[in-house]
PDB file of C-alpha atoms in Angstrom:
ATOM      1  CA  UNK P   1      98.994   3.282 -31.726  1.00  0.00           C
ATOM      2  CA  UNK P   2      95.673   1.829 -30.749  1.00  0.00           C
ATOM      3  CA  UNK P   3      92.153   2.792 -31.617  1.00  0.00           C
ATOM      4  CA  UNK P   4      91.149   3.114 -27.985  1.00  0.00           C
ATOM      5  CA  UNK P   5      88.652   5.944 -27.880  1.00  0.00           C
ATOM      6  CA  UNK P   6      90.494   9.162 -27.067  1.00  0.00           C
ATOM      7  CA  UNK P   7      88.367  12.025 -25.877  1.00  0.00           C
ATOM      8  CA  UNK P   8      87.420  14.068 -28.915  1.00  0.00           C
ATOM      9  CA  UNK P   9      88.374  17.283 -27.142  1.00  0.00           C
ATOM     10  CA  UNK P  10      90.672  17.163 -24.125  1.00  0.00           C
ATOM     11  CA  UNK P  11      89.586  20.537 -22.705  1.00  0.00           C
ATOM     12  CA  UNK P  12      86.120  22.084 -22.791  1.00  0.00           C
ATOM     13  CA  UNK P  13      87.497  25.275 -24.329  1.00  0.00           C
ATOM     14  CA  UNK P  14      88.995  23.287 -27.227  1.00  0.00           C
ATOM     15  CA  UNK P  15      85.470  22.187 -28.072  1.00  0.00           C
ATOM     16  CA  UNK P  16      84.118  25.715 -27.593  1.00  0.00           C
ATOM     17  CA  UNK P  17      86.614  27.419 -29.874  1.00  0.00           C
ATOM     18  CA  UNK P  18      86.190  24.688 -32.476  1.00  0.00           C
ATOM     19  CA  UNK P  19      82.394  24.984 -32.427  1.00  0.00           C
ATOM     20  CA  UNK P  20      82.535  28.769 -32.528  1.00  0.00           C
ATOM     21  CA  UNK P  21      84.670  28.689 -35.669  1.00  0.00           C
ATOM     22  CA  UNK P  22      82.551  26.050 -37.404  1.00  0.00           C
ATOM     23  CA  UNK P  23      79.388  27.958 -36.530  1.00  0.00           C
ATOM     24  CA  UNK P  24      80.736  31.251 -37.908  1.00  0.00           C
ATOM     25  CA  UNK P  25      81.802  29.466 -41.086  1.00  0.00           C
ATOM     26  CA  UNK P  26      78.398  27.821 -41.477  1.00  0.00           C
ATOM     27  CA  UNK P  27      76.696  31.147 -40.895  1.00  0.00           C
ATOM     28  CA  UNK P  28      78.639  32.479 -43.866  1.00  0.00           C
ATOM     29  CA  UNK P  29      81.046  34.881 -42.159  1.00  0.00           C
ATOM     30  CA  UNK P  30      84.038  33.325 -43.923  1.00  0.00           C
ATOM     31  CA  UNK P  31      84.805  30.328 -46.055  1.00  0.00           C
ATOM     32  CA  UNK P  32      86.846  27.441 -44.764  1.00  0.00           C
ATOM     33  CA  UNK P  33      89.858  27.722 -47.108  1.00  0.00           C
ATOM     34  CA  UNK P  34      90.324  31.329 -45.974  1.00  0.00           C
ATOM     35  CA  UNK P  35      90.249  30.209 -42.339  1.00  0.00           C
ATOM     36  CA  UNK P  36      92.637  27.308 -43.042  1.00  0.00           C
ATOM     37  CA  UNK P  37      95.217  29.535 -44.689  1.00  0.00           C
ATOM     38  CA  UNK P  38      95.262  31.876 -41.669  1.00  0.00           C
ATOM     39  CA  UNK P  39      95.377  28.978 -39.249  1.00  0.00           C
ATOM     40  CA  UNK P  40      98.140  27.272 -41.214  1.00  0.00           C
ATOM     41  CA  UNK P  41     100.173  30.489 -41.084  1.00  0.00           C
ATOM     42  CA  UNK P  42      99.834  30.669 -37.283  1.00  0.00           C
ATOM     43  CA  UNK P  43     100.887  27.036 -36.885  1.00  0.00           C
ATOM     44  CA  UNK P  44     103.891  27.671 -39.083  1.00  0.00           C
ATOM     45  CA  UNK P  45     104.880  30.759 -37.080  1.00  0.00           C
ATOM     46  CA  UNK P  46     104.396  29.059 -33.698  1.00  0.00           C
ATOM     47  CA  UNK P  47     106.184  25.940 -34.922  1.00  0.00           C
ATOM     48  CA  UNK P  48     109.365  27.938 -35.506  1.00  0.00           C
ATOM     49  CA  UNK P  49     110.070  28.411 -31.811  1.00  0.00           C
ATOM     50  CA  UNK P  50     108.980  24.974 -30.610  1.00  0.00           C
ATOM     51  CA  UNK P  51     107.711  21.714 -31.981  1.00  0.00           C
ATOM     52  CA  UNK P  52     103.939  21.684 -31.646  1.00  0.00           C
ATOM     53  CA  UNK P  53     102.525  18.494 -30.190  1.00  0.00           C
ATOM     54  CA  UNK P  54      99.045  18.826 -31.652  1.00  0.00           C
ATOM     55  CA  UNK P  55      97.411  19.106 -28.230  1.00  0.00           C
ATOM     56  CA  UNK P  56      96.923  22.263 -26.208  1.00  0.00           C
ATOM     57  CA  UNK P  57      99.355  24.231 -28.393  1.00  0.00           C
ATOM     58  CA  UNK P  58      97.259  23.360 -31.431  1.00  0.00           C
ATOM     59  CA  UNK P  59      94.129  24.923 -29.955  1.00  0.00           C
ATOM     60  CA  UNK P  60      96.126  27.834 -28.555  1.00  0.00           C
ATOM     61  CA  UNK P  61      97.166  28.574 -32.144  1.00  0.00           C
ATOM     62  CA  UNK P  62      93.557  28.093 -33.233  1.00  0.00           C
ATOM     63  CA  UNK P  63      92.304  30.650 -30.683  1.00  0.00           C
ATOM     64  CA  UNK P  64      95.069  33.109 -31.515  1.00  0.00           C
ATOM     65  CA  UNK P  65      94.117  32.847 -35.202  1.00  0.00           C
ATOM     66  CA  UNK P  66      90.414  33.274 -34.525  1.00  0.00           C
ATOM     67  CA  UNK P  67      90.948  36.403 -32.416  1.00  0.00           C
ATOM     68  CA  UNK P  68      93.076  38.057 -35.101  1.00  0.00           C
ATOM     69  CA  UNK P  69      90.802  36.830 -37.870  1.00  0.00           C
ATOM     70  CA  UNK P  70      87.609  38.198 -36.284  1.00  0.00           C
ATOM     71  CA  UNK P  71      89.340  41.495 -35.540  1.00  0.00           C
ATOM     72  CA  UNK P  72      90.465  41.795 -39.166  1.00  0.00           C
ATOM     73  CA  UNK P  73      86.881  41.254 -40.273  1.00  0.00           C
ATOM     74  CA  UNK P  74      85.516  43.830 -37.800  1.00  0.00           C
ATOM     75  CA  UNK P  75      83.469  41.127 -36.092  1.00  0.00           C
ATOM     76  CA  UNK P  76      85.146  41.360 -32.679  1.00  0.00           C
ATOM     77  CA  UNK P  77      87.504  44.152 -31.685  1.00  0.00           C
ATOM     78  CA  UNK P  78      90.628  42.975 -29.838  1.00  0.00           C
ATOM     79  CA  UNK P  79      90.234  45.586 -27.104  1.00  0.00           C
ATOM     80  CA  UNK P  80      86.601  44.595 -26.573  1.00  0.00           C
ATOM     81  CA  UNK P  81      87.663  40.965 -26.285  1.00  0.00           C
ATOM     82  CA  UNK P  82      90.298  41.839 -23.679  1.00  0.00           C
ATOM     83  CA  UNK P  83      87.808  43.940 -21.733  1.00  0.00           C
ATOM     84  CA  UNK P  84      85.075  41.303 -21.718  1.00  0.00           C
ATOM     85  CA  UNK P  85      87.631  38.661 -20.822  1.00  0.00           C
ATOM     86  CA  UNK P  86      88.674  40.694 -17.775  1.00  0.00           C
ATOM     87  CA  UNK P  87      85.034  41.154 -16.847  1.00  0.00           C
ATOM     88  CA  UNK P  88      84.542  37.382 -16.925  1.00  0.00           C
ATOM     89  CA  UNK P  89      87.617  36.948 -14.773  1.00  0.00           C
ATOM     90  CA  UNK P  90      86.293  39.400 -12.178  1.00  0.00           C
ATOM     91  CA  UNK P  91      82.907  37.681 -12.290  1.00  0.00           C
ATOM     92  CA  UNK P  92      84.481  34.312 -11.515  1.00  0.00           C
ATOM     93  CA  UNK P  93      86.538  35.743  -8.685  1.00  0.00           C
ATOM     94  CA  UNK P  94      83.582  37.518  -7.094  1.00  0.00           C
ATOM     95  CA  UNK P  95      80.966  34.795  -7.447  1.00  0.00           C
ATOM     96  CA  UNK P  96      80.623  32.431  -4.497  1.00  0.00           C
ATOM     97  CA  UNK P  97      81.636  28.902  -5.276  1.00  0.00           C
ATOM     98  CA  UNK P  98      78.728  26.911  -6.645  1.00  0.00           C
ATOM     99  CA  UNK P  99      76.672  29.915  -7.771  1.00  0.00           C
ATOM    100  CA  UNK P 100      76.218  30.520 -11.491  1.00  0.00           C
ATOM    101  CA  UNK P 101      78.782  32.942 -12.883  1.00  0.00           C
ATOM    102  CA  UNK P 102      77.296  35.682 -15.028  1.00  0.00           C
ATOM    103  CA  UNK P 103      78.504  38.939 -16.489  1.00  0.00           C
ATOM    104  CA  UNK P 104      75.481  40.988 -15.471  1.00  0.00           C
ATOM    105  CA  UNK P 105      76.942  42.290 -12.233  1.00  0.00           C
ATOM    106  CA  UNK P 106      80.239  43.204 -13.872  1.00  0.00           C
ATOM    107  CA  UNK P 107      78.536  44.944 -16.759  1.00  0.00           C
ATOM    108  CA  UNK P 108      76.086  46.927 -14.628  1.00  0.00           C
ATOM    109  CA  UNK P 109      78.829  48.132 -12.299  1.00  0.00           C
ATOM    110  CA  UNK P 110      80.675  49.559 -15.255  1.00  0.00           C
ATOM    111  CA  UNK P 111      77.707  51.612 -16.383  1.00  0.00           C
TER     112      UNK P 111
ATOM    113  CA  UNK R   1      82.823  19.378  -6.754  1.00  0.00           C
ATOM    114  CA  UNK R   2      82.870  20.561  -3.120  1.00  0.00           C
ATOM    115  CA  UNK R   3      80.875  23.712  -2.576  1.00  0.00           C
ATOM    116  CA  UNK R   4      82.220  24.517   0.855  1.00  0.00           C
ATOM    117  CA  UNK R   5      85.930  24.242   0.204  1.00  0.00           C
ATOM    118  CA  UNK R   6      87.546  27.000   2.270  1.00  0.00           C
ATOM    119  CA  UNK R   7      90.394  27.178  -0.239  1.00  0.00           C
ATOM    120  CA  UNK R   8      87.925  28.131  -2.949  1.00  0.00           C
ATOM    121  CA  UNK R   9      85.617  30.789  -1.555  1.00  0.00           C
ATOM    122  CA  UNK R  10      84.919  31.934  -5.095  1.00  0.00           C
ATOM    123  CA  UNK R  11      84.205  30.021  -8.301  1.00  0.00           C
ATOM    124  CA  UNK R  12      87.105  28.186  -9.836  1.00  0.00           C
ATOM    125  CA  UNK R  13      88.705  30.469 -12.421  1.00  0.00           C
ATOM    126  CA  UNK R  14      88.856  28.796 -15.854  1.00  0.00           C
ATOM    127  CA  UNK R  15      92.215  28.897 -17.666  1.00  0.00           C
ATOM    128  CA  UNK R  16      93.101  32.041 -19.606  1.00  0.00           C
ATOM    129  CA  UNK R  17      92.248  30.705 -23.094  1.00  0.00           C
ATOM    130  CA  UNK R  18      88.850  29.507 -21.847  1.00  0.00           C
ATOM    131  CA  UNK R  19      88.078  33.068 -20.708  1.00  0.00           C
ATOM    132  CA  UNK R  20      89.187  34.449 -24.075  1.00  0.00           C
ATOM    133  CA  UNK R  21      86.835  32.054 -25.872  1.00  0.00           C
ATOM    134  CA  UNK R  22      84.030  33.076 -23.526  1.00  0.00           C
ATOM    135  CA  UNK R  23      84.741  36.719 -24.319  1.00  0.00           C
ATOM    136  CA  UNK R  24      84.487  36.060 -28.070  1.00  0.00           C
ATOM    137  CA  UNK R  25      81.228  34.185 -27.518  1.00  0.00           C
ATOM    138  CA  UNK R  26      79.824  37.008 -25.409  1.00  0.00           C
ATOM    139  CA  UNK R  27      80.657  39.656 -27.993  1.00  0.00           C
ATOM    140  CA  UNK R  28      79.414  37.670 -30.979  1.00  0.00           C
ATOM    141  CA  UNK R  29      76.205  36.715 -29.149  1.00  0.00           C
ATOM    142  CA  UNK R  30      75.552  40.345 -28.195  1.00  0.00           C
ATOM    143  CA  UNK R  31      76.011  41.322 -31.831  1.00  0.00           C
ATOM    144  CA  UNK R  32      73.547  38.622 -32.854  1.00  0.00           C
ATOM    145  CA  UNK R  33      76.171  36.904 -35.003  1.00  0.00           C
ATOM    146  CA  UNK R  34      75.986  33.547 -33.270  1.00  0.00           C
ATOM    147  CA  UNK R  35      73.417  31.423 -31.521  1.00  0.00           C
ATOM    148  CA  UNK R  36      74.900  29.893 -28.343  1.00  0.00           C
ATOM    149  CA  UNK R  37      72.537  26.911 -28.619  1.00  0.00           C
ATOM    150  CA  UNK R  38      73.992  26.121 -32.051  1.00  0.00           C
ATOM    151  CA  UNK R  39      77.441  25.840 -30.483  1.00  0.00           C
ATOM    152  CA  UNK R  40      76.203  23.130 -28.134  1.00  0.00           C
ATOM    153  CA  UNK R  41      74.682  21.240 -31.059  1.00  0.00           C
ATOM    154  CA  UNK R  42      77.984  21.362 -32.943  1.00  0.00           C
ATOM    155  CA  UNK R  43      79.927  20.123 -29.914  1.00  0.00           C
ATOM    156  CA  UNK R  44      77.452  17.315 -29.287  1.00  0.00           C
ATOM    157  CA  UNK R  45      77.598  16.295 -32.935  1.00  0.00           C
ATOM    158  CA  UNK R  46      81.370  16.051 -33.014  1.00  0.00           C
ATOM    159  CA  UNK R  47      81.690  14.478 -29.580  1.00  0.00           C
ATOM    160  CA  UNK R  48      78.927  11.920 -29.906  1.00  0.00           C
ATOM    161  CA  UNK R  49      77.556  11.511 -33.400  1.00  0.00           C
ATOM    162  CA  UNK R  50      80.386  11.781 -35.873  1.00  0.00           C
ATOM    163  CA  UNK R  51      83.345   9.462 -35.798  1.00  0.00           C
ATOM    164  CA  UNK R  52      85.312   6.788 -37.605  1.00  0.00           C
ATOM    165  CA  UNK R  53      82.268   4.491 -37.680  1.00  0.00           C
ATOM    166  CA  UNK R  54      80.986   6.605 -40.570  1.00  0.00           C
ATOM    167  CA  UNK R  55      84.144   6.005 -42.568  1.00  0.00           C
ATOM    168  CA  UNK R  56      84.123   2.329 -41.604  1.00  0.00           C
ATOM    169  CA  UNK R  57      80.615   2.048 -42.983  1.00  0.00           C
ATOM    170  CA  UNK R  58      81.782   3.438 -46.327  1.00  0.00           C
ATOM    171  CA  UNK R  59      84.824   1.145 -46.447  1.00  0.00           C
ATOM    172  CA  UNK R  60      82.870  -1.992 -45.490  1.00  0.00           C
ATOM    173  CA  UNK R  61      80.348  -1.253 -48.208  1.00  0.00           C
ATOM    174  CA  UNK R  62      83.090  -0.716 -50.752  1.00  0.00           C
ATOM    175  CA  UNK R  63      84.605  -4.087 -49.835  1.00  0.00           C
ATOM    176  CA  UNK R  64      81.285  -5.869 -50.347  1.00  0.00           C
ATOM    177  CA  UNK R  65      79.918  -4.010 -53.322  1.00  0.00           C
ATOM    178  CA  UNK R  66      82.172  -3.547 -56.393  1.00  0.00           C
ATOM    179  CA  UNK R  67      79.791  -1.095 -58.071  1.00  0.00           C
ATOM    180  CA  UNK R  68      79.721   1.029 -54.898  1.00  0.00           C
ATOM    181  CA  UNK R  69      83.512   0.933 -54.717  1.00  0.00           C
ATOM    182  CA  UNK R  70      83.863   1.976 -58.349  1.00  0.00           C
ATOM    183  CA  UNK R  71      81.504   4.891 -57.768  1.00  0.00           C
ATOM    184  CA  UNK R  72      83.353   5.846 -54.566  1.00  0.00           C
ATOM    185  CA  UNK R  73      86.733   5.915 -56.277  1.00  0.00           C
ATOM    186  CA  UNK R  74      85.231   7.841 -59.189  1.00  0.00           C
ATOM    187  CA  UNK R  75      83.408  10.532 -57.177  1.00  0.00           C
ATOM    188  CA  UNK R  76      83.632  10.120 -53.412  1.00  0.00           C
ATOM    189  CA  UNK R  77      81.968  13.466 -52.685  1.00  0.00           C
ATOM    190  CA  UNK R  78      78.727  12.366 -54.341  1.00  0.00           C
ATOM    191  CA  UNK R  79      78.759   8.873 -52.835  1.00  0.00           C
ATOM    192  CA  UNK R  80      79.418   9.863 -49.223  1.00  0.00           C
ATOM    193  CA  UNK R  81      77.010  12.810 -49.453  1.00  0.00           C
ATOM    194  CA  UNK R  82      74.298  10.383 -50.455  1.00  0.00           C
ATOM    195  CA  UNK R  83      74.982   8.461 -47.236  1.00  0.00           C
ATOM    196  CA  UNK R  84      74.643  11.706 -45.280  1.00  0.00           C
ATOM    197  CA  UNK R  85      78.358  12.075 -44.604  1.00  0.00           C
ATOM    198  CA  UNK R  86      78.749  15.394 -46.352  1.00  0.00           C
ATOM    199  CA  UNK R  87      81.224  18.045 -45.416  1.00  0.00           C
ATOM    200  CA  UNK R  88      79.710  21.258 -44.235  1.00  0.00           C
ATOM    201  CA  UNK R  89      82.927  23.090 -44.993  1.00  0.00           C
ATOM    202  CA  UNK R  90      82.277  22.529 -48.682  1.00  0.00           C
ATOM    203  CA  UNK R  91      85.263  20.297 -49.206  1.00  0.00           C
ATOM    204  CA  UNK R  92      85.767  17.757 -51.929  1.00  0.00           C
ATOM    205  CA  UNK R  93      86.263  14.121 -50.890  1.00  0.00           C
ATOM    206  CA  UNK R  94      88.636  11.773 -52.654  1.00  0.00           C
ATOM    207  CA  UNK R  95      88.863   8.050 -51.835  1.00  0.00           C
ATOM    208  CA  UNK R  96      92.141   6.275 -52.511  1.00  0.00           C
ATOM    209  CA  UNK R  97      92.416   2.513 -52.499  1.00  0.00           C
ATOM    210  CA  UNK R  98      95.223   0.486 -50.959  1.00  0.00           C
ATOM    211  CA  UNK R  99      96.317  -2.537 -52.956  1.00  0.00           C
ATOM    212  CA  UNK R 100      99.158  -5.022 -52.796  1.00  0.00           C
ATOM    213  CA  UNK R 101     101.183  -2.560 -54.896  1.00  0.00           C
ATOM    214  CA  UNK R 102     100.236   0.813 -53.431  1.00  0.00           C
ATOM    215  CA  UNK R 103      99.798   2.016 -49.866  1.00  0.00           C
ATOM    216  CA  UNK R 104      98.149   5.410 -49.428  1.00  0.00           C
ATOM    217  CA  UNK R 105      98.645   7.681 -46.449  1.00  0.00           C
ATOM    218  CA  UNK R 106      97.084  11.046 -45.640  1.00  0.00           C
ATOM    219  CA  UNK R 107      98.527  14.140 -43.987  1.00  0.00           C
ATOM    220  CA  UNK R 108      97.776  17.854 -43.875  1.00  0.00           C
ATOM    221  CA  UNK R 109     101.018  19.799 -43.983  1.00  0.00           C
ATOM    222  CA  UNK R 110      99.193  23.154 -43.851  1.00  0.00           C
ATOM    223  CA  UNK R 111      97.202  22.613 -40.669  1.00  0.00           C
ATOM    224  CA  UNK R 112      94.979  19.635 -39.958  1.00  0.00           C
ATOM    225  CA  UNK R 113      92.454  19.289 -42.764  1.00  0.00           C
ATOM    226  CA  UNK R 114      90.686  15.991 -42.242  1.00  0.00           C
ATOM    227  CA  UNK R 115      87.465  14.348 -43.447  1.00  0.00           C
ATOM    228  CA  UNK R 116      85.417  15.239 -40.356  1.00  0.00           C
ATOM    229  CA  UNK R 117      82.092  13.774 -41.553  1.00  0.00           C
ATOM    230  CA  UNK R 118      83.757  10.397 -42.082  1.00  0.00           C
ATOM    231  CA  UNK R 119      86.346  10.249 -39.309  1.00  0.00           C
ATOM    232  CA  UNK R 120      85.366  12.871 -36.729  1.00  0.00           C
ATOM    233  CA  UNK R 121      87.965  15.120 -35.123  1.00  0.00           C
ATOM    234  CA  UNK R 122      91.573  14.167 -35.884  1.00  0.00           C
ATOM    235  CA  UNK R 123      93.707  12.592 -33.154  1.00  0.00           C
ATOM    236  CA  UNK R 124      96.454  14.688 -31.550  1.00  0.00           C
ATOM    237  CA  UNK R 125      99.276  13.038 -33.467  1.00  0.00           C
ATOM    238  CA  UNK R 126      97.657  13.962 -36.811  1.00  0.00           C
ATOM    239  CA  UNK R 127      97.867  17.608 -35.743  1.00  0.00           C
ATOM    240  CA  UNK R 128     101.420  17.410 -34.425  1.00  0.00           C
ATOM    241  CA  UNK R 129     104.365  19.039 -36.187  1.00  0.00           C
ATOM    242  CA  UNK R 130     106.203  15.723 -36.047  1.00  0.00           C
ATOM    243  CA  UNK R 131     103.633  13.850 -38.123  1.00  0.00           C
ATOM    244  CA  UNK R 132     102.925  16.737 -40.464  1.00  0.00           C
ATOM    245  CA  UNK R 133     106.591  17.178 -41.289  1.00  0.00           C
ATOM    246  CA  UNK R 134     107.691  13.543 -41.370  1.00  0.00           C
ATOM    247  CA  UNK R 135     104.773  11.940 -43.222  1.00  0.00           C
ATOM    248  CA  UNK R 136     105.919  13.504 -46.471  1.00  0.00           C
ATOM    249  CA  UNK R 137     109.664  13.263 -45.896  1.00  0.00           C
ATOM    250  CA  UNK R 138     109.936   9.745 -44.530  1.00  0.00           C
ATOM    251  CA  UNK R 139     106.593   7.977 -44.741  1.00  0.00           C
ATOM    252  CA  UNK R 140     108.063   4.513 -44.243  1.00  0.00           C
ATOM    253  CA  UNK R 141     109.720   5.539 -40.995  1.00  0.00           C
ATOM    254  CA  UNK R 142     106.425   7.026 -39.800  1.00  0.00           C
ATOM    255  CA  UNK R 143     104.609   3.836 -40.750  1.00  0.00           C
ATOM    256  CA  UNK R 144     107.188   1.840 -38.802  1.00  0.00           C
ATOM    257  CA  UNK R 145     106.420   3.985 -35.735  1.00  0.00           C
ATOM    258  CA  UNK R 146     102.806   2.921 -36.128  1.00  0.00           C
ATOM    259  CA  UNK R 147     103.894  -0.704 -36.361  1.00  0.00           C
ATOM    260  CA  UNK R 148     103.241  -0.997 -40.082  1.00  0.00           C
ATOM    261  CA  UNK R 149     105.912  -2.596 -42.218  1.00  0.00           C
ATOM    262  CA  UNK R 150     105.176  -2.880 -45.908  1.00  0.00           C
ATOM    263  CA  UNK R 151     106.827  -5.112 -48.494  1.00  0.00           C
ATOM    264  CA  UNK R 152     109.786  -3.382 -50.206  1.00  0.00           C
ATOM    265  CA  UNK R 153     108.027  -3.283 -53.549  1.00  0.00           C
ATOM    266  CA  UNK R 154     104.837  -1.665 -52.233  1.00  0.00           C
ATOM    267  CA  UNK R 155     104.847   1.982 -53.244  1.00  0.00           C
ATOM    268  CA  UNK R 156     103.851   4.516 -50.584  1.00  0.00           C
ATOM    269  CA  UNK R 157     101.810   7.443 -51.800  1.00  0.00           C
ATOM    270  CA  UNK R 158     101.276  10.395 -49.454  1.00  0.00           C
ATOM    271  CA  UNK R 159      98.315  12.688 -50.019  1.00  0.00           C
ATOM    272  CA  UNK R 160      98.473  16.219 -48.661  1.00  0.00           C
ATOM    273  CA  UNK R 161      95.001  17.402 -47.658  1.00  0.00           C
ATOM    274  CA  UNK R 162      93.866  20.949 -48.143  1.00  0.00           C
ATOM    275  CA  UNK R 163      90.837  22.922 -47.066  1.00  0.00           C
ATOM    276  CA  UNK R 164      89.337  22.047 -50.448  1.00  0.00           C
ATOM    277  CA  UNK R 165      90.279  18.394 -50.855  1.00  0.00           C
ATOM    278  CA  UNK R 166      90.284  15.715 -48.167  1.00  0.00           C
ATOM    279  CA  UNK R 167      91.099  12.047 -48.480  1.00  0.00           C
ATOM    280  CA  UNK R 168      89.768   8.734 -47.262  1.00  0.00           C
ATOM    281  CA  UNK R 169      91.982   5.671 -47.536  1.00  0.00           C
ATOM    282  CA  UNK R 170      90.168   2.459 -48.407  1.00  0.00           C
ATOM    283  CA  UNK R 171      92.395  -0.113 -46.699  1.00  0.00           C
ATOM    284  CA  UNK R 172      92.993  -3.538 -48.154  1.00  0.00           C
ATOM    285  CA  UNK R 173      90.305  -6.006 -47.264  1.00  0.00           C
ATOM    286  CA  UNK R 174      91.618  -8.543 -44.746  1.00  0.00           C
ATOM    287  CA  UNK R 175      92.294 -12.032 -46.030  1.00  0.00           C
ATOM    288  CA  UNK R 176      89.670 -14.676 -45.293  1.00  0.00           C
ATOM    289  CA  UNK R 177      86.922 -12.118 -44.799  1.00  0.00           C
ATOM    290  CA  UNK R 178      84.784 -13.397 -47.675  1.00  0.00           C
ATOM    291  CA  UNK R 179      81.159 -13.713 -46.814  1.00  0.00           C
ATOM    292  CA  UNK R 180      81.342 -11.558 -43.683  1.00  0.00           C
ATOM    293  CA  UNK R 181      78.484  -9.131 -43.253  1.00  0.00           C
ATOM    294  CA  UNK R 182      78.797  -5.363 -43.223  1.00  0.00           C
ATOM    295  CA  UNK R 183      78.748  -5.002 -39.429  1.00  0.00           C
ATOM    296  CA  UNK R 184      81.530  -7.560 -38.966  1.00  0.00           C
ATOM    297  CA  UNK R 185      83.618  -5.896 -41.670  1.00  0.00           C
ATOM    298  CA  UNK R 186      83.103  -2.473 -40.120  1.00  0.00           C
ATOM    299  CA  UNK R 187      84.645  -3.723 -36.883  1.00  0.00           C
ATOM    300  CA  UNK R 188      87.886  -4.412 -38.717  1.00  0.00           C
ATOM    301  CA  UNK R 189      88.142  -0.919 -40.188  1.00  0.00           C
ATOM    302  CA  UNK R 190      90.118   1.211 -37.755  1.00  0.00           C
ATOM    303  CA  UNK R 191      90.452   4.964 -37.834  1.00  0.00           C
ATOM    304  CA  UNK R 192      94.172   4.684 -38.527  1.00  0.00           C
ATOM    305  CA  UNK R 193      93.564   2.316 -41.435  1.00  0.00           C
ATOM    306  CA  UNK R 194      91.494   5.053 -43.101  1.00  0.00           C
ATOM    307  CA  UNK R 195      94.289   7.608 -42.600  1.00  0.00           C
ATOM    308  CA  UNK R 196      96.791   5.094 -43.905  1.00  0.00           C
ATOM    309  CA  UNK R 197      98.855   4.839 -40.726  1.00  0.00           C
ATOM    310  CA  UNK R 198      97.388   1.422 -39.998  1.00  0.00           C
ATOM    311  CA  UNK R 199      95.957  -1.629 -41.695  1.00  0.00           C
ATOM    312  CA  UNK R 200      92.525  -3.121 -41.314  1.00  0.00           C
ATOM    313  CA  UNK R 201      92.425  -5.634 -38.469  1.00  0.00           C
ATOM    314  CA  UNK R 202      92.877  -9.284 -39.449  1.00  0.00           C
ATOM    315  CA  UNK R 203      90.050 -11.758 -39.257  1.00  0.00           C
ATOM    316  CA  UNK R 204      90.126 -13.343 -35.827  1.00  0.00           C
ATOM    317  CA  UNK R 205      90.624 -17.051 -36.179  1.00  0.00           C
ATOM    318  CA  UNK R 206      88.115 -18.983 -34.207  1.00  0.00           C
ATOM    319  CA  UNK R 207      89.506 -21.589 -31.874  1.00  0.00           C
ATOM    320  CA  UNK R 208      89.741 -25.044 -33.461  1.00  0.00           C
TER     321      UNK R 208
END
């Protein structure tokens, strides 16, 4: 094992979900031990069916925990998350390549 | 990125989890619970500003300054906070010293608790089930995988991190490093040596 500099985060969304969690903790929405116990439980559950390699599956478990955790705290409803996620997906698919992708169009069409 | 690729008339769709994270961000931003600019600052900090150099600084100082080392081993939280390496998650830091008799090694069996302010974001293997399970059960075998073989009579002590307590290993100072300055010593302190899965690098012998 060498100390060659590995990228800190291998995928941009790993960094995003990490930062989101740290930011919410620092803003006082939950304390870190509470987060860690939930996250540890998810890792344990996911580790039963396959051996986690600490890469993508680690952050998948992180995201899964955060979604459930925020829902349980009434900070982000799971249905809202699914709906907004679909809106983002539609926005990406309907935005010409190279143009900035925004939710505005998707949101205004719904109203 | 080609903008006129006929195979991609629309924007490239990010992977599913990326869209889920975006959705959380959108909702929390709309509710005024998060500041998107703060997220960028956090990412920049962990990608570019915080890393094992911080821990190496602490270790190199401890090697050179016995009073600093004594204070570090007594109350690491206070000592590293004074250097600006404080944990924003409110955790307690404990420094453990490797000697000829004891080799310390750190794991987090719960998830991946790690001294971020001193070492940055943990490497993938630290977060893997394999390391988390085996470090406690068969530490010597794990050390062998990392190329570390210890004398039979050196005891191996494994510390299990928690969200409240995180550990920094102070590796043994390399032989023949007397009189080296802090910067030179820092270069010998690897990330793995501060987790306990490696040793500090040896002093490079200059050509005769």
